[in-house]
PDB file of C-alpha atoms in Angstrom:
ATOM      1  CA  MET A   1      20.992  78.743 193.496  1.00  0.00           C
ATOM      2  CA  LEU A   2      23.015  76.982 196.210  1.00  0.00           C
ATOM      3  CA  ALA A   3      26.202  77.763 194.293  1.00  0.00           C
ATOM      4  CA  ARG A   4      25.376  81.483 194.447  1.00  0.00           C
ATOM      5  CA  LYS A   5      24.803  81.274 198.225  1.00  0.00           C
ATOM      6  CA  ILE A   6      28.107  79.476 198.684  1.00  0.00           C
ATOM      7  CA  LYS A   7      29.904  82.127 196.599  1.00  0.00           C
ATOM      8  CA  TRP A   8      28.516  84.841 198.874  1.00  0.00           C
ATOM      9  CA  LEU A   9      29.620  82.962 201.981  1.00  0.00           C
ATOM     10  CA  VAL A  10      33.097  82.354 200.538  1.00  0.00           C
ATOM     11  CA  ALA A  11      33.346  86.054 199.668  1.00  0.00           C
ATOM     12  CA  ILE A  12      32.362  87.076 203.218  1.00  0.00           C
ATOM     13  CA  CYS A  13      34.873  84.653 204.746  1.00  0.00           C
ATOM     14  CA  THR A  14      37.584  85.802 202.330  1.00  0.00           C
ATOM     15  CA  LEU A  15      36.871  89.415 203.271  1.00  0.00           C
ATOM     16  CA  MET A  16      37.223  88.578 206.972  1.00  0.00           C
ATOM     17  CA  ILE A  17      40.503  86.785 206.365  1.00  0.00           C
ATOM     18  CA  GLY A  18      41.761  89.640 204.169  1.00  0.00           C
ATOM     19  CA  VAL A  19      40.892  92.238 206.798  1.00  0.00           C
ATOM     20  CA  HIS A  20      42.668  90.159 209.441  1.00  0.00           C
ATOM     21  CA  ILE A  21      45.801  89.891 207.303  1.00  0.00           C
ATOM     22  CA  ALA A  22      45.720  93.631 206.549  1.00  0.00           C
ATOM     23  CA  ASN A  23      45.349  94.324 210.266  1.00  0.00           C
ATOM     24  CA  LEU A  24      48.349  92.109 211.034  1.00  0.00           C
ATOM     25  CA  PHE A  25      50.499  93.917 208.463  1.00  0.00           C
ATOM     26  CA  THR A  26      49.490  97.315 209.860  1.00  0.00           C
ATOM     27  CA  ASN A  27      50.199  96.382 213.504  1.00  0.00           C
ATOM     28  CA  GLY A  28      46.526  96.432 214.462  1.00  0.00           C
ATOM     29  CA  SER A  29      45.770  99.853 213.027  1.00  0.00           C
ATOM     30  CA  LEU A  30      42.346  98.666 211.877  1.00  0.00           C
ATOM     31  CA  TYR A  31      41.199  98.162 215.471  1.00  0.00           C
ATOM     32  CA  GLN A  32      40.327 101.862 215.473  1.00  0.00           C
ATOM     33  CA  TYR A  33      37.307 100.823 213.374  1.00  0.00           C
ATOM     34  CA  GLY A  34      35.897  98.623 216.124  1.00  0.00           C
ATOM     35  CA  ILE A  35      33.029  99.761 218.298  1.00  0.00           C
ATOM     36  CA  HIS A  36      33.923 102.188 221.088  1.00  0.00           C
ATOM     37  CA  PRO A  37      30.564 102.674 222.845  1.00  0.00           C
ATOM     38  CA  ARG A  38      29.002 106.109 222.754  1.00  0.00           C
ATOM     39  CA  GLN A  39      31.853 107.683 220.780  1.00  0.00           C
ATOM     40  CA  LEU A  40      30.507 109.394 217.658  1.00  0.00           C
ATOM     41  CA  ASP A  41      33.654 108.739 215.637  1.00  0.00           C
ATOM     42  CA  SER A  42      33.086 105.035 216.314  1.00  0.00           C
ATOM     43  CA  LEU A  43      29.726 104.749 214.545  1.00  0.00           C
ATOM     44  CA  TRP A  44      31.498 103.170 211.557  1.00  0.00           C
ATOM     45  CA  GLY A  45      32.381 100.346 213.906  1.00  0.00           C
ATOM     46  CA  ILE A  46      28.782  99.183 213.799  1.00  0.00           C
ATOM     47  CA  VAL A  47      29.409  97.688 210.341  1.00  0.00           C
ATOM     48  CA  ALA A  48      33.209  97.323 210.509  1.00  0.00           C
ATOM     49  CA  ALA A  49      33.599  95.506 213.843  1.00  0.00           C
ATOM     50  CA  PRO A  50      32.302  92.104 212.633  1.00  0.00           C
ATOM     51  CA  PHE A  51      35.202  91.933 210.187  1.00  0.00           C
ATOM     52  CA  LEU A  52      37.916  92.677 212.790  1.00  0.00           C
ATOM     53  CA  HIS A  53      39.324  89.957 215.035  1.00  0.00           C
ATOM     54  CA  GLY A  54      41.820  89.913 217.890  1.00  0.00           C
ATOM     55  CA  ASP A  55      43.843  86.915 216.729  1.00  0.00           C
ATOM     56  CA  ILE A  56      43.728  83.904 214.427  1.00  0.00           C
ATOM     57  CA  GLY A  57      41.864  81.785 217.012  1.00  0.00           C
ATOM     58  CA  HIS A  58      39.179  84.438 217.334  1.00  0.00           C
ATOM     59  CA  LEU A  59      38.865  84.644 213.555  1.00  0.00           C
ATOM     60  CA  LEU A  60      38.734  80.877 213.014  1.00  0.00           C
ATOM     61  CA  SER A  61      36.125  80.261 215.724  1.00  0.00           C
ATOM     62  CA  ASN A  62      33.923  82.968 214.235  1.00  0.00           C
ATOM     63  CA  LEU A  63      34.389  81.621 210.701  1.00  0.00           C
ATOM     64  CA  VAL A  64      33.263  78.159 211.823  1.00  0.00           C
ATOM     65  CA  GLY A  65      30.127  79.543 213.467  1.00  0.00           C
ATOM     66  CA  LEU A  66      29.404  81.806 210.513  1.00  0.00           C
ATOM     67  CA  ILE A  67      29.678  78.914 208.053  1.00  0.00           C
ATOM     68  CA  ILE A  68      27.510  76.551 210.121  1.00  0.00           C
ATOM     69  CA  PHE A  69      24.657  78.944 210.847  1.00  0.00           C
ATOM     70  CA  SER A  70      24.760  80.501 207.387  1.00  0.00           C
ATOM     71  CA  ALA A  71      24.527  77.056 205.808  1.00  0.00           C
ATOM     72  CA  LEU A  72      21.485  76.260 207.943  1.00  0.00           C
ATOM     73  CA  LEU A  73      19.831  79.518 206.934  1.00  0.00           C
ATOM     74  CA  PHE A  74      20.489  78.816 203.254  1.00  0.00           C
ATOM     75  CA  VAL A  75      17.233  76.840 203.209  1.00  0.00           C
ATOM     76  CA  HIS A  76      15.745  80.295 202.699  1.00  0.00           C
ATOM     77  CA  SER A  77      16.543  82.665 199.852  1.00  0.00           C
ATOM     78  CA  LEU A  78      19.855  84.452 199.465  1.00  0.00           C
ATOM     79  CA  LYS A  79      17.966  87.742 199.695  1.00  0.00           C
ATOM     80  CA  ARG A  80      16.515  86.723 203.057  1.00  0.00           C
ATOM     81  CA  TYR A  81      19.935  85.610 204.337  1.00  0.00           C
ATOM     82  CA  LEU A  82      21.623  88.854 203.277  1.00  0.00           C
ATOM     83  CA  TRP A  83      18.765  90.964 204.683  1.00  0.00           C
ATOM     84  CA  SER A  84      18.918  89.013 207.950  1.00  0.00           C
ATOM     85  CA  SER A  85      22.679  89.387 208.203  1.00  0.00           C
ATOM     86  CA  ALA A  86      22.558  93.125 207.551  1.00  0.00           C
ATOM     87  CA  PHE A  87      19.713  93.556 210.060  1.00  0.00           C
ATOM     88  CA  ILE A  88      21.560  91.564 212.727  1.00  0.00           C
ATOM     89  CA  ILE A  89      24.882  93.338 212.164  1.00  0.00           C
ATOM     90  CA  VAL A  90      23.343  96.818 212.317  1.00  0.00           C
ATOM     91  CA  LEU A  91      21.005  96.202 215.262  1.00  0.00           C
ATOM     92  CA  THR A  92      23.690  94.377 217.260  1.00  0.00           C
ATOM     93  CA  GLY A  93      26.278  97.050 216.550  1.00  0.00           C
ATOM     94  CA  LEU A  94      23.886  99.850 217.422  1.00  0.00           C
ATOM     95  CA  LEU A  95      22.911  98.213 220.724  1.00  0.00           C
ATOM     96  CA  VAL A  96      26.573  97.580 221.583  1.00  0.00           C
ATOM     97  CA  TRP A  97      27.399 101.193 220.701  1.00  0.00           C
ATOM     98  CA  LEU A  98      24.555 102.464 222.897  1.00  0.00           C
ATOM     99  CA  PHE A  99      24.715 100.145 225.916  1.00  0.00           C
ATOM    100  CA  ALA A 100      27.959  98.146 226.139  1.00  0.00           C
ATOM    101  CA  ARG A 101      30.703  98.782 228.639  1.00  0.00           C
ATOM    102  CA  ASN A 102      33.509 101.119 227.691  1.00  0.00           C
ATOM    103  CA  ALA A 103      35.861  98.778 225.816  1.00  0.00           C
ATOM    104  CA  LEU A 104      36.833  97.932 222.246  1.00  0.00           C
ATOM    105  CA  HIS A 105      34.236  95.585 220.736  1.00  0.00           C
ATOM    106  CA  ILE A 106      35.336  93.619 217.659  1.00  0.00           C
ATOM    107  CA  GLY A 107      34.561  90.320 215.986  1.00  0.00           C
ATOM    108  CA  ALA A 108      31.719  88.565 214.219  1.00  0.00           C
ATOM    109  CA  SER A 109      30.388  86.823 217.312  1.00  0.00           C
ATOM    110  CA  GLY A 110      27.419  89.192 217.632  1.00  0.00           C
ATOM    111  CA  TRP A 111      26.485  88.343 214.052  1.00  0.00           C
ATOM    112  CA  ILE A 112      26.962  84.638 214.746  1.00  0.00           C
ATOM    113  CA  PHE A 113      24.845  84.733 217.909  1.00  0.00           C
ATOM    114  CA  GLY A 114      22.257  86.557 215.827  1.00  0.00           C
ATOM    115  CA  LEU A 115      22.258  83.845 213.162  1.00  0.00           C
ATOM    116  CA  TRP A 116      22.123  81.205 215.926  1.00  0.00           C
ATOM    117  CA  SER A 117      19.065  82.744 217.575  1.00  0.00           C
ATOM    118  CA  LEU A 118      17.512  83.428 214.164  1.00  0.00           C
ATOM    119  CA  CYS A 119      17.644  79.686 213.408  1.00  0.00           C
ATOM    120  CA  ILE A 120      15.839  78.980 216.672  1.00  0.00           C
ATOM    121  CA  ALA A 121      13.358  81.856 216.634  1.00  0.00           C
ATOM    122  CA  THR A 122      12.383  81.232 213.001  1.00  0.00           C
ATOM    123  CA  ALA A 123      11.116  77.833 214.113  1.00  0.00           C
ATOM    124  CA  TRP A 124       8.883  79.592 216.629  1.00  0.00           C
ATOM    125  CA  TYR A 125       7.572  82.385 214.403  1.00  0.00           C
ATOM    126  CA  ASP A 126       7.424  80.545 211.068  1.00  0.00           C
ATOM    127  CA  ARG A 127       6.399  77.016 211.979  1.00  0.00           C
ATOM    128  CA  LYS A 128       7.333  75.288 208.771  1.00  0.00           C
ATOM    129  CA  PHE A 129       8.677  71.775 209.186  1.00  0.00           C
ATOM    130  CA  ILE A 130      12.184  72.594 207.904  1.00  0.00           C
ATOM    131  CA  ASN A 131      12.481  75.556 210.286  1.00  0.00           C
ATOM    132  CA  ILE A 132      11.417  73.402 213.231  1.00  0.00           C
ATOM    133  CA  VAL A 133      13.989  70.744 212.299  1.00  0.00           C
ATOM    134  CA  ILE A 134      16.724  73.384 212.005  1.00  0.00           C
ATOM    135  CA  GLY A 135      15.673  75.045 215.264  1.00  0.00           C
ATOM    136  CA  LEU A 136      15.723  71.746 217.149  1.00  0.00           C
ATOM    137  CA  LEU A 137      19.076  70.796 215.610  1.00  0.00           C
ATOM    138  CA  VAL A 138      20.572  74.136 216.661  1.00  0.00           C
ATOM    139  CA  VAL A 139      19.194  73.868 220.198  1.00  0.00           C
ATOM    140  CA  PHE A 140      20.435  70.278 220.525  1.00  0.00           C
ATOM    141  CA  LEU A 141      23.917  70.813 219.047  1.00  0.00           C
ATOM    142  CA  TYR A 142      24.602  74.443 219.940  1.00  0.00           C
ATOM    143  CA  GLY A 143      22.355  75.139 222.928  1.00  0.00           C
ATOM    144  CA  GLY A 144      25.444  75.704 225.060  1.00  0.00           C
ATOM    145  CA  MET A 145      25.965  78.984 223.229  1.00  0.00           C
ATOM    146  CA  LEU A 146      23.328  80.379 225.557  1.00  0.00           C
ATOM    147  CA  PHE A 147      26.035  80.653 228.218  1.00  0.00           C
ATOM    148  CA  GLY A 148      27.989  82.968 225.909  1.00  0.00           C
ATOM    149  CA  VAL A 149      25.526  85.772 226.589  1.00  0.00           C
ATOM    150  CA  LEU A 150      26.578  85.859 230.248  1.00  0.00           C
ATOM    151  CA  PRO A 151      29.466  87.991 231.507  1.00  0.00           C
ATOM    152  CA  GLY A 152      32.647  85.997 231.902  1.00  0.00           C
ATOM    153  CA  ASP A 153      36.036  86.773 230.415  1.00  0.00           C
ATOM    154  CA  PRO A 154      36.469  90.578 230.435  1.00  0.00           C
ATOM    155  CA  ARG A 155      38.275  90.319 227.073  1.00  0.00           C
ATOM    156  CA  VAL A 156      35.134  88.874 225.449  1.00  0.00           C
ATOM    157  CA  SER A 157      32.253  91.130 224.464  1.00  0.00           C
ATOM    158  CA  PHE A 158      29.365  89.276 226.072  1.00  0.00           C
ATOM    159  CA  GLU A 159      27.364  92.369 225.136  1.00  0.00           C
ATOM    160  CA  SER A 160      27.865  91.554 221.449  1.00  0.00           C
ATOM    161  CA  HIS A 161      26.740  87.994 222.129  1.00  0.00           C
ATOM    162  CA  PHE A 162      23.666  89.106 224.080  1.00  0.00           C
ATOM    163  CA  PHE A 163      22.637  91.858 221.666  1.00  0.00           C
ATOM    164  CA  GLY A 164      23.350  89.590 218.679  1.00  0.00           C
ATOM    165  CA  ALA A 165      21.071  86.895 220.083  1.00  0.00           C
ATOM    166  CA  THR A 166      18.444  89.559 220.739  1.00  0.00           C
ATOM    167  CA  ALA A 167      18.794  90.918 217.189  1.00  0.00           C
ATOM    168  CA  GLY A 168      18.293  87.424 215.754  1.00  0.00           C
ATOM    169  CA  VAL A 169      15.009  87.012 217.614  1.00  0.00           C
ATOM    170  CA  VAL A 170      13.840  90.475 216.548  1.00  0.00           C
ATOM    171  CA  CYS A 171      14.829  89.647 212.968  1.00  0.00           C
ATOM    172  CA  ALA A 172      12.800  86.410 213.042  1.00  0.00           C
ATOM    173  CA  PHE A 173       9.798  88.317 214.382  1.00  0.00           C
ATOM    174  CA  PHE A 174       9.962  90.932 211.613  1.00  0.00           C
ATOM    175  CA  GLN A 175      10.467  88.298 208.936  1.00  0.00           C
ATOM    176  CA  ALA A 176       7.402  86.416 210.115  1.00  0.00           C
ATOM    177  CA  LYS A 177       5.257  89.557 210.264  1.00  0.00           C
ATOM    178  CA  LEU A 178       6.505  91.477 207.230  1.00  0.00           C
ATOM    179  CA  PHE A 179       8.275  89.207 204.782  1.00  0.00           C
ATOM    180  CA  ASN A 180       7.127  85.673 205.393  1.00  0.00           C
ATOM    181  CA  ASN A 181       5.765  85.064 201.913  1.00  0.00           C
ATOM    182  CA  ARG A 182       8.017  87.455 200.029  1.00  0.00           C
ATOM    183  CA  MET A 183      11.534  86.303 200.929  1.00  0.00           C
TER     184      MET A 183
END
């Protein structure tokens, strides 16, 4: 079962790298599929934006976070991980589209902040020993990510970070209430 989870994660990472390479070869033409808040033709950006990155450093930092937090969430089923990821991506993207400042919003950081807060909030809502260990590990090693939800560099979508972290908590709540014994 772990092999199947790893294959999914490798496929997601490969897709991100492939999209980045395609964007490089098309002189950034794929940026049009990022999120432009409150623009109807940008609704596709809700699901496309996490796969678009500004440069190789942006891509690599998001890949590292995605791999770490995904691996920690692999203690649960693949179905639960995929459901959580889809939930976080859609809710984060929708909130960014509705409420973020007027700028191009791209990158997987909203998803990653969602997975980060999901690791922590799952410990709170589903108090199994393994979830508590993971939650404490994440707080201890990655607690500094909390500062990423604050406005700072105008080139960084703190809104994606904030709404991603919010989506992760909401996801943990729904999992505990609706799916706890089924996923």
